[in-house]
Amino acid sequence: AQMRAVDDGYWLQPITLGAVLYQFYFLAWGFSSTATAQIHAALIVFGVVGFAIVKAARERHGRAMMLAAAALAPWALAIIISLAWKPMLLFRGLVPSAGLLSLLVAWSLTYDTNRLSRWAMTFIAVPVLMASLVSYYVHISDQKGGALPVIAIIEWQPGDVVYHINDGSLMSFRWYTPPEWPQYVMPGDWRNLGALSAETRSAMAFNIAPLSDVPSWHRAWLIYSASPTTALAEDAAMKRLLAQYPHVTAMDAVSDVTHQAVYLLWNDQVP
């Protein structure tokens, strides 16, 4: 479904050498590598995959070469389509190749090797895999914990609601906020790239309503989280809300690619 969405304006970038090689890195490490370890992790991937491909060709091992072809064919096809038509090289579409590449690497490290070499590879591989596992949970928890500083700003009181401009912030808030906090998402006729579908929102029981239809709220904590994939119509809708209600800015953080803000709105129509 994501590959079909390319024609609707997906955020994929033009093909570069770095983008081509990145697919192998991400298939191997995903989000497990921290910024300081990315170069080392990439060298490990390119080293073992390159070694496996060269060994299969040098040995002229038929099954190993077929395994390499099956793993690399989707990657090569995506590159050709991206150059001839439009970018569609998306690592998620190549996930099945990860298993084939793992088998190819395993073959290259065990085929026609002595026991000492196999034991040496075991002693090298086990610490690397354990470090990857630990790093993944440390790194991914840091990413998910990005919502916590924003939540800490909210001084919730009975009668307050938390109002999200899009479902991205609600997706992270819902794991860390108390269940008694009423949370709503603004409806809109726009669609951010990569946003949840209406069916998914319904299945996750999101409360979707205009702020004016939210019952009996005294204060609303307006959560705004924007990125390069945010529709301009969403920005305009947020500005209309701020023009409609008296408010103060509790947080406003702008980076090169993101904008996170929290506004406290008052409802003058509720005593």
mmCIF file of C-alpha atoms in Angstrom:
data_model
loop_
_atom_site.group_PDB
_atom_site.id
_atom_site.type_symbol
_atom_site.label_atom_id
_atom_site.label_comp_id
_atom_site.label_asym_id
_atom_site.label_seq_id
_atom_site.Cartn_x
_atom_site.Cartn_y
_atom_site.Cartn_z
ATOM 1 C CA ALA A 1 0.000 0.000 0.000
ATOM 2 C CA GLN A 2 2.902 2.366 0.731
ATOM 3 C CA MET A 3 4.466 1.680 -2.645
ATOM 4 C CA ARG A 4 1.150 2.473 -4.375
ATOM 5 C CA ALA A 5 0.967 5.715 -2.402
ATOM 6 C CA VAL A 6 4.106 6.953 -4.161
ATOM 7 C CA ASP A 7 1.991 8.294 -6.993
ATOM 8 C CA ASP A 8 0.001 10.391 -4.484
ATOM 9 C CA GLY A 9 3.079 12.337 -3.435
ATOM 10 C CA TYR A 10 5.042 10.257 -0.972
ATOM 11 C CA TRP A 11 8.036 11.927 0.676
ATOM 12 C CA LEU A 12 10.674 9.737 -0.965
ATOM 13 C CA GLN A 13 13.762 11.573 -2.172
ATOM 14 C CA PRO A 14 15.642 11.251 -5.487
ATOM 15 C CA ILE A 15 18.072 8.354 -5.745
ATOM 16 C CA THR A 16 21.652 9.007 -4.623
ATOM 17 C CA LEU A 17 24.523 6.642 -3.859
ATOM 18 C CA GLY A 18 23.944 7.194 -0.156
ATOM 19 C CA ALA A 19 20.243 6.380 -0.507
ATOM 20 C CA VAL A 20 21.075 3.170 -2.369
ATOM 21 C CA LEU A 21 23.528 1.962 0.296
ATOM 22 C CA TYR A 22 21.303 3.109 3.162
ATOM 23 C CA GLN A 23 18.783 0.378 2.356
ATOM 24 C CA PHE A 24 21.288 -2.324 3.381
ATOM 25 C CA TYR A 25 22.212 -0.454 6.543
ATOM 26 C CA PHE A 26 18.608 -0.062 7.640
ATOM 27 C CA LEU A 27 17.611 -3.632 6.802
ATOM 28 C CA ALA A 28 20.368 -4.816 9.124
ATOM 29 C CA TRP A 29 20.155 -2.337 11.999
ATOM 30 C CA GLY A 30 16.803 -0.566 11.779
ATOM 31 C CA PHE A 31 16.587 1.973 14.608
ATOM 32 C CA SER A 32 19.027 0.129 16.848
ATOM 33 C CA SER A 33 22.156 2.131 16.063
ATOM 34 C CA THR A 34 22.858 5.404 17.851
ATOM 35 C CA ALA A 35 24.401 8.384 16.072
ATOM 36 C CA THR A 36 27.879 7.658 17.464
ATOM 37 C CA ALA A 37 27.806 4.027 16.286
ATOM 38 C CA GLN A 38 26.262 4.459 12.837
ATOM 39 C CA ILE A 39 29.547 4.539 10.917
ATOM 40 C CA HIS A 40 30.791 1.356 12.608
ATOM 41 C CA ALA A 41 27.417 -0.353 12.082
ATOM 42 C CA ALA A 42 27.429 0.610 8.396
ATOM 43 C CA LEU A 43 30.965 -0.706 7.897
ATOM 44 C CA ILE A 44 29.972 -4.059 9.429
ATOM 45 C CA VAL A 45 26.977 -4.360 7.099
ATOM 46 C CA PHE A 46 28.805 -3.369 3.934
ATOM 47 C CA GLY A 47 31.756 -5.551 4.882
ATOM 48 C CA VAL A 48 29.878 -8.797 5.500
ATOM 49 C CA VAL A 49 27.402 -8.345 2.618
ATOM 50 C CA GLY A 50 30.197 -7.461 0.197
ATOM 51 C CA PHE A 51 32.253 -10.413 1.410
ATOM 52 C CA ALA A 52 29.299 -12.770 0.938
ATOM 53 C CA ILE A 53 28.570 -11.601 -2.616
ATOM 54 C CA VAL A 54 32.230 -11.780 -3.660
ATOM 55 C CA LYS A 55 32.627 -15.245 -2.136
ATOM 56 C CA ALA A 56 29.513 -16.564 -3.905
ATOM 57 C CA ALA A 57 30.845 -15.274 -7.248
ATOM 58 C CA ARG A 58 34.417 -16.494 -6.601
ATOM 59 C CA GLU A 59 33.285 -19.958 -5.557
ATOM 60 C CA ARG A 60 30.724 -20.058 -8.390
ATOM 61 C CA HIS A 61 28.352 -21.618 -5.912
ATOM 62 C CA GLY A 62 25.057 -21.915 -7.780
ATOM 63 C CA ARG A 63 22.686 -21.839 -4.808
ATOM 64 C CA ALA A 64 24.537 -18.989 -3.115
ATOM 65 C CA MET A 65 24.449 -16.946 -6.320
ATOM 66 C CA MET A 66 20.716 -17.603 -6.675
ATOM 67 C CA LEU A 67 20.249 -16.471 -3.066
ATOM 68 C CA ALA A 68 22.180 -13.273 -3.769
ATOM 69 C CA ALA A 69 20.168 -12.627 -6.926
ATOM 70 C CA ALA A 70 16.859 -13.127 -5.103
ATOM 71 C CA ALA A 71 17.933 -10.744 -2.336
ATOM 72 C CA LEU A 72 19.269 -8.020 -4.649
ATOM 73 C CA ALA A 73 16.696 -8.166 -7.463
ATOM 74 C CA PRO A 74 13.972 -6.107 -5.676
ATOM 75 C CA TRP A 75 16.593 -3.538 -4.659
ATOM 76 C CA ALA A 76 17.902 -3.253 -8.229
ATOM 77 C CA LEU A 77 14.363 -3.090 -9.646
ATOM 78 C CA ALA A 78 13.431 -0.268 -7.262
ATOM 79 C CA ILE A 79 16.522 1.674 -8.340
ATOM 80 C CA ILE A 80 15.703 1.241 -12.032
ATOM 81 C CA ILE A 81 12.100 2.364 -11.533
ATOM 82 C CA SER A 82 13.253 5.320 -9.434
ATOM 83 C CA LEU A 83 15.630 6.489 -12.155
ATOM 84 C CA ALA A 84 13.248 5.847 -15.050
ATOM 85 C CA TRP A 85 10.008 7.081 -13.434
ATOM 86 C CA LYS A 86 9.977 8.575 -9.939
ATOM 87 C CA PRO A 87 11.552 7.752 -6.528
ATOM 88 C CA MET A 88 10.163 4.605 -4.918
ATOM 89 C CA LEU A 89 13.175 3.071 -3.151
ATOM 90 C CA LEU A 90 11.624 2.485 0.270
ATOM 91 C CA PHE A 91 13.398 0.205 2.749
ATOM 92 C CA ARG A 92 10.088 -1.169 4.063
ATOM 93 C CA GLY A 93 9.390 -2.649 0.647
ATOM 94 C CA LEU A 94 12.680 -4.538 0.839
ATOM 95 C CA VAL A 95 12.146 -6.098 4.280
ATOM 96 C CA PRO A 96 11.766 -9.651 2.849
ATOM 97 C CA SER A 97 15.286 -9.318 1.433
ATOM 98 C CA ALA A 98 16.709 -9.086 4.962
ATOM 99 C CA GLY A 99 16.154 -12.802 5.585
ATOM 100 C CA LEU A 100 17.738 -13.730 2.258
ATOM 101 C CA LEU A 101 20.755 -11.530 2.932
ATOM 102 C CA SER A 102 21.126 -13.080 6.388
ATOM 103 C CA LEU A 103 21.163 -16.559 4.856
ATOM 104 C CA LEU A 104 23.729 -15.450 2.295
ATOM 105 C CA VAL A 105 25.989 -13.991 4.982
ATOM 106 C CA ALA A 106 25.579 -17.120 7.117
ATOM 107 C CA TRP A 107 26.575 -19.267 4.127
ATOM 108 C CA SER A 108 29.662 -17.153 3.424
ATOM 109 C CA LEU A 109 30.864 -17.429 7.026
ATOM 110 C CA THR A 110 30.352 -21.189 7.304
ATOM 111 C CA TYR A 111 30.974 -22.599 3.819
ATOM 112 C CA ASP A 112 34.395 -24.211 3.409
ATOM 113 C CA THR A 113 35.722 -22.848 6.724
ATOM 114 C CA ASN A 114 37.457 -24.689 9.544
ATOM 115 C CA ARG A 115 36.231 -25.022 13.109
ATOM 116 C CA LEU A 116 38.573 -22.333 14.426
ATOM 117 C CA SER A 117 37.175 -19.775 11.970
ATOM 118 C CA ARG A 118 33.607 -20.646 12.917
ATOM 119 C CA TRP A 119 34.330 -20.255 16.616
ATOM 120 C CA ALA A 120 36.042 -16.932 15.937
ATOM 121 C CA MET A 121 32.972 -15.678 14.042
ATOM 122 C CA THR A 122 30.733 -16.809 16.901
ATOM 123 C CA PHE A 123 32.758 -14.862 19.458
ATOM 124 C CA ILE A 124 32.564 -11.789 17.200
ATOM 125 C CA ALA A 125 28.898 -12.086 16.216
ATOM 126 C CA VAL A 126 27.358 -12.706 19.647
ATOM 127 C CA PRO A 127 28.634 -9.465 21.289
ATOM 128 C CA VAL A 128 27.656 -7.472 18.177
ATOM 129 C CA LEU A 129 24.115 -8.868 18.228
ATOM 130 C CA MET A 130 23.755 -8.310 21.973
ATOM 131 C CA ALA A 131 24.990 -4.721 21.602
ATOM 132 C CA SER A 132 22.474 -4.200 18.792
ATOM 133 C CA LEU A 133 19.621 -5.515 20.940
ATOM 134 C CA VAL A 134 20.508 -3.326 23.929
ATOM 135 C CA SER A 135 21.124 -0.288 21.715
ATOM 136 C CA TYR A 136 17.739 -0.709 20.045
ATOM 137 C CA TYR A 137 15.791 -0.499 23.288
ATOM 138 C CA VAL A 138 17.887 2.397 24.569
ATOM 139 C CA HIS A 139 17.593 4.325 21.305
ATOM 140 C CA ILE A 140 13.905 3.647 20.644
ATOM 141 C CA SER A 141 12.969 4.565 24.217
ATOM 142 C CA ASP A 142 14.746 7.885 23.748
ATOM 143 C CA GLN A 143 12.725 8.529 20.599
ATOM 144 C CA LYS A 144 9.395 7.624 22.190
ATOM 145 C CA GLY A 145 10.256 9.607 25.289
ATOM 146 C CA GLY A 146 10.314 12.764 23.172
ATOM 147 C CA ALA A 147 6.678 13.340 24.142
ATOM 148 C CA LEU A 148 7.452 13.454 27.867
ATOM 149 C CA PRO A 149 8.920 17.002 27.961
ATOM 150 C CA VAL A 150 5.835 18.268 26.130
ATOM 151 C CA ILE A 151 3.469 16.445 28.492
ATOM 152 C CA ALA A 152 5.346 17.864 31.489
ATOM 153 C CA ILE A 153 4.334 21.365 30.406
ATOM 154 C CA ILE A 154 0.624 20.573 30.727
ATOM 155 C CA GLU A 155 -0.753 21.579 34.131
ATOM 156 C CA TRP A 156 -4.017 19.708 33.785
ATOM 157 C CA GLN A 157 -7.039 20.578 35.920
ATOM 158 C CA PRO A 158 -10.564 19.115 36.011
ATOM 159 C CA GLY A 159 -12.475 20.615 33.103
ATOM 160 C CA ASP A 160 -9.404 20.751 30.844
ATOM 161 C CA VAL A 161 -9.113 18.940 27.530
ATOM 162 C CA VAL A 162 -6.068 18.116 25.429
ATOM 163 C CA TYR A 163 -6.666 18.992 21.790
ATOM 164 C CA HIS A 164 -4.351 17.682 19.069
ATOM 165 C CA ILE A 165 -4.033 19.293 15.675
ATOM 166 C CA ASN A 166 -3.077 15.927 14.163
ATOM 167 C CA ASP A 167 -2.968 12.287 15.237
ATOM 168 C CA GLY A 168 0.840 12.172 15.367
ATOM 169 C CA SER A 169 1.054 13.806 18.783
ATOM 170 C CA LEU A 170 -1.923 11.831 20.095
ATOM 171 C CA MET A 171 -0.211 8.581 19.097
ATOM 172 C CA SER A 172 2.674 9.339 21.464
ATOM 173 C CA PHE A 173 0.624 11.088 24.172
ATOM 174 C CA ARG A 174 -1.809 8.242 24.665
ATOM 175 C CA TRP A 175 0.889 5.980 26.146
ATOM 176 C CA TYR A 176 2.110 8.462 28.739
ATOM 177 C CA THR A 177 -0.872 10.569 29.794
ATOM 178 C CA PRO A 178 -3.381 9.741 32.575
ATOM 179 C CA PRO A 179 -6.602 8.124 31.353
ATOM 180 C CA GLU A 180 -8.741 10.863 32.910
ATOM 181 C CA TRP A 181 -7.357 13.436 30.470
ATOM 182 C CA PRO A 182 -9.949 13.907 27.670
ATOM 183 C CA GLN A 183 -8.090 14.014 24.357
ATOM 184 C CA TYR A 184 -9.455 15.003 20.959
ATOM 185 C CA VAL A 185 -8.122 15.358 17.422
ATOM 186 C CA MET A 186 -9.109 18.117 15.035
ATOM 187 C CA PRO A 187 -11.023 16.872 11.970
ATOM 188 C CA GLY A 188 -9.965 18.140 8.571
ATOM 189 C CA ASP A 189 -10.398 17.615 4.850
ATOM 190 C CA TRP A 190 -6.619 17.581 4.350
ATOM 191 C CA ARG A 191 -4.302 14.581 4.632
ATOM 192 C CA ASN A 192 -0.753 14.744 5.886
ATOM 193 C CA LEU A 193 1.662 12.438 4.109
ATOM 194 C CA GLY A 194 1.925 9.212 6.081
ATOM 195 C CA ALA A 195 -1.070 10.026 8.315
ATOM 196 C CA LEU A 196 -3.396 7.383 9.702
ATOM 197 C CA SER A 197 -6.394 6.399 7.629
ATOM 198 C CA ALA A 198 -9.952 7.076 8.789
ATOM 199 C CA GLU A 199 -10.419 3.344 9.383
ATOM 200 C CA THR A 200 -7.357 3.195 11.639
ATOM 201 C CA ARG A 201 -8.473 6.238 13.601
ATOM 202 C CA SER A 202 -11.872 4.644 14.120
ATOM 203 C CA ALA A 203 -10.375 1.322 15.188
ATOM 204 C CA MET A 204 -8.156 3.101 17.732
ATOM 205 C CA ALA A 205 -11.213 4.929 19.105
ATOM 206 C CA PHE A 206 -9.861 8.440 18.558
ATOM 207 C CA ASN A 207 -12.173 11.268 19.622
ATOM 208 C CA ILE A 208 -12.459 13.412 16.494
ATOM 209 C CA ALA A 209 -14.381 16.675 16.799
ATOM 210 C CA PRO A 210 -14.062 20.419 16.264
ATOM 211 C CA LEU A 211 -12.991 22.162 19.439
ATOM 212 C CA SER A 212 -16.268 24.084 19.458
ATOM 213 C CA ASP A 213 -18.160 20.757 19.711
ATOM 214 C CA VAL A 214 -16.123 19.396 22.624
ATOM 215 C CA PRO A 215 -18.526 19.486 25.609
ATOM 216 C CA SER A 216 -18.044 21.819 28.587
ATOM 217 C CA TRP A 217 -14.348 22.536 28.466
ATOM 218 C CA HIS A 218 -12.914 25.427 30.451
ATOM 219 C CA ARG A 219 -9.346 25.239 29.171
ATOM 220 C CA ALA A 220 -7.854 23.435 26.183
ATOM 221 C CA TRP A 221 -4.210 22.465 25.826
ATOM 222 C CA LEU A 222 -3.645 22.777 22.088
ATOM 223 C CA ILE A 223 -0.847 20.470 20.902
ATOM 224 C CA TYR A 224 0.791 21.343 17.595
ATOM 225 C CA SER A 225 3.410 19.069 16.043
ATOM 226 C CA ALA A 226 4.472 19.824 12.487
ATOM 227 C CA SER A 227 7.056 18.370 10.105
ATOM 228 C CA PRO A 228 7.864 18.640 6.379
ATOM 229 C CA THR A 229 4.948 16.262 5.693
ATOM 230 C CA THR A 230 2.359 18.546 7.335
ATOM 231 C CA ALA A 231 -0.274 20.010 5.019
ATOM 232 C CA LEU A 232 -0.498 23.789 4.768
ATOM 233 C CA ALA A 233 -4.250 23.552 5.367
ATOM 234 C CA GLU A 234 -3.533 22.121 8.814
ATOM 235 C CA ASP A 235 -1.331 25.099 9.679
ATOM 236 C CA ALA A 236 -4.117 27.442 8.600
ATOM 237 C CA ALA A 237 -6.680 25.584 10.725
ATOM 238 C CA MET A 238 -4.447 25.880 13.778
ATOM 239 C CA LYS A 239 -4.028 29.628 13.233
ATOM 240 C CA ARG A 240 -7.818 30.044 13.001
ATOM 241 C CA LEU A 241 -8.195 28.368 16.393
ATOM 242 C CA LEU A 242 -5.652 30.693 17.949
ATOM 243 C CA ALA A 243 -7.482 33.677 16.468
ATOM 244 C CA GLN A 244 -10.817 32.431 17.831
ATOM 245 C CA TYR A 245 -9.873 31.830 21.482
ATOM 246 C CA PRO A 246 -7.827 33.824 23.992
ATOM 247 C CA HIS A 247 -4.611 31.933 24.671
ATOM 248 C CA VAL A 248 -1.064 31.947 25.936
ATOM 249 C CA THR A 249 1.943 30.082 24.545
ATOM 250 C CA ALA A 250 3.244 27.420 26.924
ATOM 251 C CA MET A 251 5.879 26.055 24.533
ATOM 252 C CA ASP A 252 7.153 26.925 21.080
ATOM 253 C CA ALA A 253 10.159 24.971 19.762
ATOM 254 C CA VAL A 254 11.241 25.279 16.136
ATOM 255 C CA SER A 255 14.054 23.275 14.520
ATOM 256 C CA ASP A 256 15.229 22.947 10.937
ATOM 257 C CA VAL A 257 12.498 20.427 10.125
ATOM 258 C CA THR A 258 9.983 20.389 12.993
ATOM 259 C CA HIS A 259 7.765 22.753 14.956
ATOM 260 C CA GLN A 260 6.371 21.721 18.352
ATOM 261 C CA ALA A 261 4.124 24.040 20.304
ATOM 262 C CA VAL A 262 1.679 23.959 23.206
ATOM 263 C CA TYR A 263 -0.962 26.660 23.629
ATOM 264 C CA LEU A 264 -3.389 27.095 26.518
ATOM 265 C CA LEU A 265 -6.810 28.247 25.276
ATOM 266 C CA TRP A 266 -9.725 29.585 27.356
ATOM 267 C CA ASN A 267 -13.392 29.076 26.628
ATOM 268 C CA ASP A 268 -15.243 32.261 27.603
ATOM 269 C CA GLN A 269 -18.627 30.664 26.935
ATOM 270 C CA VAL A 270 -18.362 28.226 29.852
ATOM 271 C CA PRO A 271 -18.830 29.772 33.318
#
